[in-house]
Coordinates of C-alpha atoms and ligand atoms in Angstrom, one line a residue:
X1 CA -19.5 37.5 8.6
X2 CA -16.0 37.6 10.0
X3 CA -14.8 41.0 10.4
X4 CA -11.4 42.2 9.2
X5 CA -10.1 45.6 9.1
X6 CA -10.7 45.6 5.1
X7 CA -14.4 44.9 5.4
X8 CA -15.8 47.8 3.5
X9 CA -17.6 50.6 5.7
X10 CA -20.9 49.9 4.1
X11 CA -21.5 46.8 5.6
X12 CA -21.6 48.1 9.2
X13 CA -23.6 51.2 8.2
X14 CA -26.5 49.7 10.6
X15 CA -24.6 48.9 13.5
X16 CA -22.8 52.5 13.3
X17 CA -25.9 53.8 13.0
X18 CA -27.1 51.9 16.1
X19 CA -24.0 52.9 18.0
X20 CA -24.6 56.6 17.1
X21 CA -28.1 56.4 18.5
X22 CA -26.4 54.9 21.6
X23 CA -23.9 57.2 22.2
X24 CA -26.9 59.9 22.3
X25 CA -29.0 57.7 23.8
X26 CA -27.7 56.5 26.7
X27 CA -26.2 59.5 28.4
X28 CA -30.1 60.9 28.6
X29 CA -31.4 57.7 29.9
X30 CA -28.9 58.8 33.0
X31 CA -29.9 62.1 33.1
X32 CA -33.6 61.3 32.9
X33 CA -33.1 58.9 35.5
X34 CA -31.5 61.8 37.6
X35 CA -34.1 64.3 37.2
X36 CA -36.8 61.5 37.8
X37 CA -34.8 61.3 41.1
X38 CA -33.3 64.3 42.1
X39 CA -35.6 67.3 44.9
X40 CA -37.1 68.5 42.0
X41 CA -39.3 65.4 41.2
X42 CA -38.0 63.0 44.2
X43 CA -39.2 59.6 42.1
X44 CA -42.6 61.3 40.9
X45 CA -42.4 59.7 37.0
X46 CA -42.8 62.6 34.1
X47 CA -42.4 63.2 31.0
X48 CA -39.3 64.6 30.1
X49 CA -39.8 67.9 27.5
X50 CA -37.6 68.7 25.5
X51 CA -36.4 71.9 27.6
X52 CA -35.3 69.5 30.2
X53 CA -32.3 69.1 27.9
X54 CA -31.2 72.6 29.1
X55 CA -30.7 71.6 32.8
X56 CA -28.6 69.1 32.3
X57 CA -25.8 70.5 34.6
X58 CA -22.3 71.4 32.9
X59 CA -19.3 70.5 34.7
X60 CA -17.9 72.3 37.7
X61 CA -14.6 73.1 38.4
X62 CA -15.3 70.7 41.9
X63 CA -17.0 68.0 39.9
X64 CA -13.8 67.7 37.6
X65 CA -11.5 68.0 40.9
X66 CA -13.1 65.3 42.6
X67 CA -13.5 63.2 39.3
X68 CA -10.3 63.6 38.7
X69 CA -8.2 63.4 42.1
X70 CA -10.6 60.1 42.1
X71 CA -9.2 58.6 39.0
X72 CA -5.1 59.2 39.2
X73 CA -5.6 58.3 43.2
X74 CA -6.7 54.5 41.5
X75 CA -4.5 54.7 39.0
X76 CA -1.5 54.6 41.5
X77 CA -2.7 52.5 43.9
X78 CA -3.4 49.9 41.4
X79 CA 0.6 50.3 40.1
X80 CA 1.9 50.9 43.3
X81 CA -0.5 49.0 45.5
X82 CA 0.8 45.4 46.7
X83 CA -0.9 42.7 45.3
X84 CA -0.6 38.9 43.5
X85 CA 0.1 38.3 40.1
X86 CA -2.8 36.2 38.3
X87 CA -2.5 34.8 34.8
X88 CA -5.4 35.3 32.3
X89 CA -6.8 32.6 30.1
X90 CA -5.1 32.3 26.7
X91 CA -5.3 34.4 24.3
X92 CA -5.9 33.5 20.4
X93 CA -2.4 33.3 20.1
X94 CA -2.1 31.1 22.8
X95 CA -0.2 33.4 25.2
X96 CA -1.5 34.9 28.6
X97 CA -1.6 38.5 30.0
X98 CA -0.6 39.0 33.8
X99 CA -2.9 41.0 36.0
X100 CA -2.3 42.5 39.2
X101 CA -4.8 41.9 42.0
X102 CA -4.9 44.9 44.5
X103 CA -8.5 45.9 44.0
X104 CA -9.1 45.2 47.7
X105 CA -6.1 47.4 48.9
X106 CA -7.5 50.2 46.5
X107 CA -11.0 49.8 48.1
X108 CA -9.8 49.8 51.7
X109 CA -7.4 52.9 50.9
X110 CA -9.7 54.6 48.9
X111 CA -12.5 54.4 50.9
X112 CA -10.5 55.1 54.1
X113 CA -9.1 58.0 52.8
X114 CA -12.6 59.3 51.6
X115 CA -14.2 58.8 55.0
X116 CA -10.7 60.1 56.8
X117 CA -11.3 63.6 55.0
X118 CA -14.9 63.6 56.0
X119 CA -14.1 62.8 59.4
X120 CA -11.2 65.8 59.4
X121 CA -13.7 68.4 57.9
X122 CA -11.6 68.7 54.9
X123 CA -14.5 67.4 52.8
X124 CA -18.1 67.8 53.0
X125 CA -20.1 64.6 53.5
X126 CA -22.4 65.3 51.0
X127 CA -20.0 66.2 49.0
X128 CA -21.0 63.5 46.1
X129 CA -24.5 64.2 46.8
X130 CA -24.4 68.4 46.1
X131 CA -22.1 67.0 42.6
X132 CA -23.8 64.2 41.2
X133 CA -25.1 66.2 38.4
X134 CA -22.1 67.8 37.4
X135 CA -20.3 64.6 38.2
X136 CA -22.0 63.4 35.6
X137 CA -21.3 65.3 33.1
X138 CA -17.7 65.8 33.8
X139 CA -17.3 61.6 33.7
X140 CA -18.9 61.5 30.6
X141 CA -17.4 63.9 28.8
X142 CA -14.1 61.9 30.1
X143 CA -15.4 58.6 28.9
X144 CA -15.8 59.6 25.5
X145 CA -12.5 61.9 25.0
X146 CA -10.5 58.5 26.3
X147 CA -12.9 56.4 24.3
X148 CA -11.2 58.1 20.8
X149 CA -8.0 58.0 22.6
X150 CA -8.4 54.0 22.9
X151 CA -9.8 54.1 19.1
X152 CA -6.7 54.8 17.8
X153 CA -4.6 53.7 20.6
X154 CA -5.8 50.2 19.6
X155 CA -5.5 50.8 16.0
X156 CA -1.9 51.9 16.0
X157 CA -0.7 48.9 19.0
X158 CA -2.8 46.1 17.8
X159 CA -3.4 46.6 14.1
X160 CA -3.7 43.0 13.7
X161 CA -7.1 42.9 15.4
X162 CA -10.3 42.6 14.1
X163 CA -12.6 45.7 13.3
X164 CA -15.5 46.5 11.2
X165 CA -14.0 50.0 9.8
X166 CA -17.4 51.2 10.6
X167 CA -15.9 54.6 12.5
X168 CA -19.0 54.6 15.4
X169 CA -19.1 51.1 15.2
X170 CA -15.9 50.8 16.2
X171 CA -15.5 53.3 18.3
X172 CA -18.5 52.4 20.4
X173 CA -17.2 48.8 21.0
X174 CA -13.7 49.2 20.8
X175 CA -10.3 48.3 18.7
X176 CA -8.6 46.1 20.8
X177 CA -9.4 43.5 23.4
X178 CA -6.6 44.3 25.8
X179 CA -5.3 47.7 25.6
X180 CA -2.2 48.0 27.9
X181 CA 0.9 50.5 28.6
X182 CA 3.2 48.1 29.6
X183 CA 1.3 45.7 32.6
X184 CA -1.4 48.4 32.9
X185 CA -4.3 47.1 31.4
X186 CA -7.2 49.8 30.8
X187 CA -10.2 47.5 30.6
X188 CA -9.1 45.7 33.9
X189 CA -8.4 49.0 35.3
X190 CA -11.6 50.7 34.9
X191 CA -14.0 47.5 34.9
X192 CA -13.7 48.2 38.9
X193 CA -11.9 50.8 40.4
X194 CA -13.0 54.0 39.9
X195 CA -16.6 53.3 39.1
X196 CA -17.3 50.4 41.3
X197 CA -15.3 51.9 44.2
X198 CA -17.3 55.2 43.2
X199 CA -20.7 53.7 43.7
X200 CA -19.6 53.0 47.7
X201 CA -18.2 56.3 48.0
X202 CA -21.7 58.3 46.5
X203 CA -24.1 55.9 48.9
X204 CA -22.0 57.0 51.5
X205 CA -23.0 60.6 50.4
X206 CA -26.4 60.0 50.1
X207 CA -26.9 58.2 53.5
X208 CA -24.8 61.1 55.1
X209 CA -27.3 63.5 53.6
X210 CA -30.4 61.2 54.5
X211 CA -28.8 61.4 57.6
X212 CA -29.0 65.4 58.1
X213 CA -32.2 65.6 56.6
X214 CA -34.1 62.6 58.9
X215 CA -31.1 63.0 61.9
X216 CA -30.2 59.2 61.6
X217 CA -30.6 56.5 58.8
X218 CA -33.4 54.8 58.1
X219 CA -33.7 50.7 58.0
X220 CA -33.6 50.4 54.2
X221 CA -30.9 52.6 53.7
X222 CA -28.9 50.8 55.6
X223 CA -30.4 47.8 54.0
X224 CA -29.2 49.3 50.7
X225 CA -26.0 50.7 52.0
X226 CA -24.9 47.2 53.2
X227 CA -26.1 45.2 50.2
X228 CA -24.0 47.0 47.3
X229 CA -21.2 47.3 50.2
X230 CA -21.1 43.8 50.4
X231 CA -21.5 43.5 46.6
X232 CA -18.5 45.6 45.8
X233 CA -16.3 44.2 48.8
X234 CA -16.9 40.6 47.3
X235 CA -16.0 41.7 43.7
X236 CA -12.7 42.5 45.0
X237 CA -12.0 39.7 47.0
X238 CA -12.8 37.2 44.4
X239 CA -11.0 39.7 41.7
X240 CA -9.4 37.2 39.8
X241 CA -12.9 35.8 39.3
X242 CA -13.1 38.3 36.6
X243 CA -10.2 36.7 34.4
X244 CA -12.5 33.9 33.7
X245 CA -15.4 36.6 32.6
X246 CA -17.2 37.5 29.1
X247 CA -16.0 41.6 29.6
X248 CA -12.5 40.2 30.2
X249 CA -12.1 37.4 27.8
X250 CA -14.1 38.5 24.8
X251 CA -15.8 42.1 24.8
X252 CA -13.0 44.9 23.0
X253 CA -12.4 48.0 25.2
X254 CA -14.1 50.5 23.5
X255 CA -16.9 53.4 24.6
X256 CA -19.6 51.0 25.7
X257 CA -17.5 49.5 28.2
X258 CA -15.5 52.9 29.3
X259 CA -18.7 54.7 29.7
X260 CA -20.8 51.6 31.3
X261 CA -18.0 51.2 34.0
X262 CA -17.4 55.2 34.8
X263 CA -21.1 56.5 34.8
X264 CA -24.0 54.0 34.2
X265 CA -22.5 52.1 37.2
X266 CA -21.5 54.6 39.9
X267 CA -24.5 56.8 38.3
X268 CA -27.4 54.5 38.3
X269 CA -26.8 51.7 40.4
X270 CA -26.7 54.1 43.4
X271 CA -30.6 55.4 42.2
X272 CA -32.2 53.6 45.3
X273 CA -29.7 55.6 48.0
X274 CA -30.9 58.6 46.2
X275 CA -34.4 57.8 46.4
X276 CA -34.4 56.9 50.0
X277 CA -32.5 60.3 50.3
X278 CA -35.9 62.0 50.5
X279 CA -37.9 59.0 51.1
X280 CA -37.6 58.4 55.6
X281 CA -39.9 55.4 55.5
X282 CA -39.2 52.6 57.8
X283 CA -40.1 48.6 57.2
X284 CA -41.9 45.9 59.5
X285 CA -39.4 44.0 60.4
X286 CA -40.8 40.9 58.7
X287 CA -40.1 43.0 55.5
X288 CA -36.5 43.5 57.0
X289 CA -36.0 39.6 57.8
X290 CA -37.7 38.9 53.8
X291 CA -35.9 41.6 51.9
X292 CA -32.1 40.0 53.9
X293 CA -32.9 36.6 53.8
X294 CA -33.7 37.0 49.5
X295 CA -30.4 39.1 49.3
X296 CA -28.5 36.7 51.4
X297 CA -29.7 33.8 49.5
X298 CA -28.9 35.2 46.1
X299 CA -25.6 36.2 47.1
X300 CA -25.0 32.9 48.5
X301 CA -25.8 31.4 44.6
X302 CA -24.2 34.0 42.8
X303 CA -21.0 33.6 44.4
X304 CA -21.1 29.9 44.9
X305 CA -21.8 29.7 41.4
X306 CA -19.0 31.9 39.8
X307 CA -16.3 30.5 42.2
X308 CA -17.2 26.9 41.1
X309 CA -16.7 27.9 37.9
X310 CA -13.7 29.8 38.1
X311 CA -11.9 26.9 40.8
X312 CA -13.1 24.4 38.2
X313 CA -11.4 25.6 35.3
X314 CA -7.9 26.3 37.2
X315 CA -8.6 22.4 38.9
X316 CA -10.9 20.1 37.6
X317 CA -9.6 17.6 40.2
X318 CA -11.0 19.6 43.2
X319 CA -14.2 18.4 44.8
X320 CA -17.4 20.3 44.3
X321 CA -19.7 19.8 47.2
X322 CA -18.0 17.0 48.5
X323 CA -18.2 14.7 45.1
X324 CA -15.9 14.5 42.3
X325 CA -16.3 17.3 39.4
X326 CA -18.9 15.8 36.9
X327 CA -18.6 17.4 33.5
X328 CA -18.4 17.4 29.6
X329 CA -15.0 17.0 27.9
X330 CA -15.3 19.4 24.8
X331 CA -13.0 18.6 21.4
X332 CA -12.3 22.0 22.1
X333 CA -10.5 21.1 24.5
X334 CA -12.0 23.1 27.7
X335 CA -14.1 21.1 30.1
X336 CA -17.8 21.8 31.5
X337 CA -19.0 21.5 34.3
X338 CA -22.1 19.9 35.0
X339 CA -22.3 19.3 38.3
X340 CA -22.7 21.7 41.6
X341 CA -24.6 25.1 40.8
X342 CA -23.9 24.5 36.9
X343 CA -25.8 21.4 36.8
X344 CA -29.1 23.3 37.8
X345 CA -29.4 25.8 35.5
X346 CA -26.5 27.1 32.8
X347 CA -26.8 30.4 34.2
X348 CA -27.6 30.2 38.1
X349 CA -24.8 33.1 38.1
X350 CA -27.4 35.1 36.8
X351 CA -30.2 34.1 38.5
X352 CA -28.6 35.2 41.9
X353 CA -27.7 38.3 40.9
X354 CA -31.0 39.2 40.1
X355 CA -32.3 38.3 43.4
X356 CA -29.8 40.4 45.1
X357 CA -30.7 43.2 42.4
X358 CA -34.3 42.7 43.5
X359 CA -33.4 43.1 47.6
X360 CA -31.6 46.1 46.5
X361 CA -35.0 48.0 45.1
X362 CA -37.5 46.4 47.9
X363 CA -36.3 48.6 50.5
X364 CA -37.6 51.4 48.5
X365 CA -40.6 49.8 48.7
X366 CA -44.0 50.3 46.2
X367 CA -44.7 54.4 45.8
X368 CA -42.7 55.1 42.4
X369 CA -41.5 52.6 39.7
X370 CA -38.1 54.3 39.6
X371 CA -35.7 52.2 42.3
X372 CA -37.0 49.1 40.1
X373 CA -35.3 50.4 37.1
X374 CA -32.5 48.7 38.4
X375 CA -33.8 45.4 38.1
X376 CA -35.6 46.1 35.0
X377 CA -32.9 46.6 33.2
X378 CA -30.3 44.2 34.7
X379 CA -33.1 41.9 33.6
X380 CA -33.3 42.4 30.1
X381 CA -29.1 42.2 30.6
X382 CA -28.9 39.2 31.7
X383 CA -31.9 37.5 29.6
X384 CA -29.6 38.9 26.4
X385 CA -26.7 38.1 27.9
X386 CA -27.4 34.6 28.6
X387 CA -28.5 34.4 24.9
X388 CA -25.3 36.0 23.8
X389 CA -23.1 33.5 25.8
X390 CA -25.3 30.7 24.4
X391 CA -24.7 31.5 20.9
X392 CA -21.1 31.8 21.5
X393 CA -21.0 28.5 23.2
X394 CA -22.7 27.1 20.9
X395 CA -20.2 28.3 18.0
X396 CA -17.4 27.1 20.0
X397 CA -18.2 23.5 21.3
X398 CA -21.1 22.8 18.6
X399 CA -22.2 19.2 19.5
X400 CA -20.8 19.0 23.1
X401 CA -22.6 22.3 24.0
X402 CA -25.9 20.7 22.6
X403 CA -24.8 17.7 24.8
X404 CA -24.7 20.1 27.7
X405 CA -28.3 22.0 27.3
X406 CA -29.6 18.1 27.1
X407 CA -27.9 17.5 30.7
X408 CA -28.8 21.3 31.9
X409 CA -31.8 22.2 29.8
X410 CA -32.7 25.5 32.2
X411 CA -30.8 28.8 31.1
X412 CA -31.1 30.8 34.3
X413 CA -34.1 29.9 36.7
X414 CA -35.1 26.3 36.8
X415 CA -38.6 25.2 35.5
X416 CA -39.2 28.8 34.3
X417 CA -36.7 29.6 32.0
Ligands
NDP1 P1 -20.1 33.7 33.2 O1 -19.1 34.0 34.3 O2 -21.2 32.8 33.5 O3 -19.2 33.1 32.0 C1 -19.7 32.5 30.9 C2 -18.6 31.7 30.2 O4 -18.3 30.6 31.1 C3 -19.0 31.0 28.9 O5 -18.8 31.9 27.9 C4 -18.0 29.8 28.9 O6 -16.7 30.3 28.5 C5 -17.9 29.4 30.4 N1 -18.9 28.4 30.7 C6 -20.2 28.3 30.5 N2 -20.8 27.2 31.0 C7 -19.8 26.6 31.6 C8 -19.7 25.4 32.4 N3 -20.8 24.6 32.6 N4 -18.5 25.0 32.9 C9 -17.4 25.8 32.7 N5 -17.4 26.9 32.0 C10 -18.6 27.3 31.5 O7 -20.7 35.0 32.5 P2 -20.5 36.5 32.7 O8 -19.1 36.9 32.4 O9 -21.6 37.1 31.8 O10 -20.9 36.9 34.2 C11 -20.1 36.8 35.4 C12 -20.8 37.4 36.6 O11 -20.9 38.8 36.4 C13 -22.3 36.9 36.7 O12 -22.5 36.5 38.0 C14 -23.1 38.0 36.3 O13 -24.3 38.0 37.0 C15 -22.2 39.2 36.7 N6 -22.5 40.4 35.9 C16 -22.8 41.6 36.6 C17 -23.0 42.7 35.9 C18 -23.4 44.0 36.7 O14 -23.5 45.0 36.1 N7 -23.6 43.9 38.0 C19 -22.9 42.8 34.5 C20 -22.6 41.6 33.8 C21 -22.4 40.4 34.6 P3 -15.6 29.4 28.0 O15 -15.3 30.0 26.6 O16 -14.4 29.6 28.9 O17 -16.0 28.0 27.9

């Protein structure tokens, strides 16, 4: 059913309902995971009471400096940062946004200027590590104040969009696609640099407390450290890869998005630093050699695969692996590849992400289910995700998409799935 801002509120009653439960929901998965992982339990699993719900630490007047200084610091380096103009895809109306691409100048600076103040004394190392609980709170409570202020920000700028008129529904996914103030785009904005840039800055707390705690870092933190370093680094030298994405091109900038890119990232992707935090176990170095060797290798697909992609649609003309661009001319009008890493599987994008996400819980080794969670759930992610795209596709190119899962029939890992 195609939504239109006169769709009557009953219809989405469900999905409201769903996104109520969610907005509940999903902050206590994070503070679960926290406790689960914090000195208190350090990775043993329990069962969370319901008085646990009264240590769920309020805000401090540090957390909400440090949350804060953190955010505006981004905000001006991405306007006054240097950095190349970039054209999205079109739009529905056929026009294109412009994006500025500084996101490795604010990671350098950022960064620098992080480690700089350690170095100085001015801030504690551990300073992330001593807030993290707070921290979370404090970002959370931001995500869903600027979540309503994007709710009718998007209402009153773009009220030709689409919405359901469901309230939670559409304040949980959002009211506009592209929320600006003049070139600053919100969902650009946050997708990366204070949550993604965030996550480096935290590990970095957590190996400097590993490190006062053991006196030196162990092998899988640094292991872990360098993984999500490299991770994050890439991102922002490929930025523009993420013009070409799903989050950029389709998904609305609403609470799910705000919240997933200030705390479940920076909050939950940094759980296996934590853990080794008050874990000092070393690895044979045939472990060390296994665990790089799988992260290398899924690195290697997941960025050779989204970079094909993303050089294919801007030049269909250039080479991939030394042949001429094979693909599927769509009455759409958009062109697939079928060749190169998109002529193995439809979603090998995926499929090396997940083996990085699985060298990133390894380190942490066997003793407690929690560093998995990562995986786990970027799992389930990706499986719906992949599903999600498929549909889409499917909507959109109808026959030639079918002609395309006849030439690619794997989704993500080939002769598996
Ligand atoms: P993709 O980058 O794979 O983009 C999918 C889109 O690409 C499709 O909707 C279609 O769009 C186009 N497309 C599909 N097949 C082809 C083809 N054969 N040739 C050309 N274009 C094609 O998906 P995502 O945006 O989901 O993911 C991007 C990356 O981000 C992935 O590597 C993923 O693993 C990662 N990711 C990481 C997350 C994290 O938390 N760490 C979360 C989510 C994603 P069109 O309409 O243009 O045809």
């Amino acid at each position: 059913m195609a939504m239109t801002s006169d769709t009557p509120k009953r219809t989405y009653f469900l999905p409201g309902l769903l996104s109520l439960v969610g907005l509940v929901v999903l902050p206590l998965i994070v503070y679960y995971l926290f406790f689960w992982v914090e000195p208190r339990y350090k990775g043993v699993a329990f069962i969370p009471e319901f008085d646990e719900l009264f240590r769920i630490p309020p805000p401090t007047p540090r957390s909400m400096l440090i949350f804060f200084s953190w955010l505006l610091l981004h905000a001006v380096l991405q306007v006054i940062g240097p950095g190349r103009w970039r054209e999205g895809t079109p739009l529905a109306d056929g026009t294109r946004l412009r994006y500025k691409m500084n996101g490795m100048f604010a990671f350098v600076v950022s960064l620098g200027l992080f480690v700089g103040a350690v170095q100085l004394g001015w801030v504690s190392p551990t300073l992330l590590y001593d807030e993290f609980g707070p921290l979370i709170t404090t970002v959370t409570q931001f995500a869903s104040a600027f979540s309503l202020f994007l709710y009718f920000f998007g209402k009153w700028k773009y009220p030709a969009e689409e919405r359901t008129g469901n309230f939670f529904y559409d304040y949980f996914l959002g009211t506009s696609l592209n929320p600006r103030i003049g070139s600053f785009d919100f969902k650009f904005f946050m997708e990366s640099r204070p949550g993604l840039i965030g996550w480096i800055a935290i590990n970095f707390s957590l190996a400097c407390k590993q490190s006062t705690m053991e006196h030196g870092l162990t092998t899988p933190m640094y292991l872990v450290f360098a993984f999500q370093f490299l991770y994050v680094a890439d991102y922002f030298w490929h930025e523009e890869a993420i013009l070409t994405t799903w989050d950029i091109k389709h998904e609305k900038f609403g609470w799910m998005l705000v919240w997933g890119d200030l705390v479940w990232v920076p909050f939950t992707y940094t759980l296996q630093a934590y853990y080794l935090v008050h874990h000092g176990h070393e690895l044979p170095w045939w472990g060390t050699v296994g665990i790089v060797t799988l992260n290398m290798a899924g690195y290697l697909i997941f960025r050779g695969a989204n970079w094909q992609k993303h050089c294919f649609r801007l030049d269909p003309q250039r080479p991939i692996w030394g042949k001429p661009a094979e693909y599927i001319a769509t009455r759409h009008g958009s062109l697939l590849l079928v060749s190169g890493w998109w002529g193995i599987a439809r979603h090998l994008n995926y499929l090396g992400d997940l083996m990085m996400a699985l060298a990133w819980c390894l380190p942490c080794l066997f003793e407690s289910p929690l560093p998995y969670f990562y995986f786990i759930y970027f799992l389930i992610l990706l499986i719906h995700r992949e599903r999600r795209d498929h549909n889409m596709c499917h909507q959109k190119y109808g026959e030639d998409w079918e002609r395309y899962c006849d030439r690619v029939p794997w989704r993500i890992l080939p002769y598996v799935y």
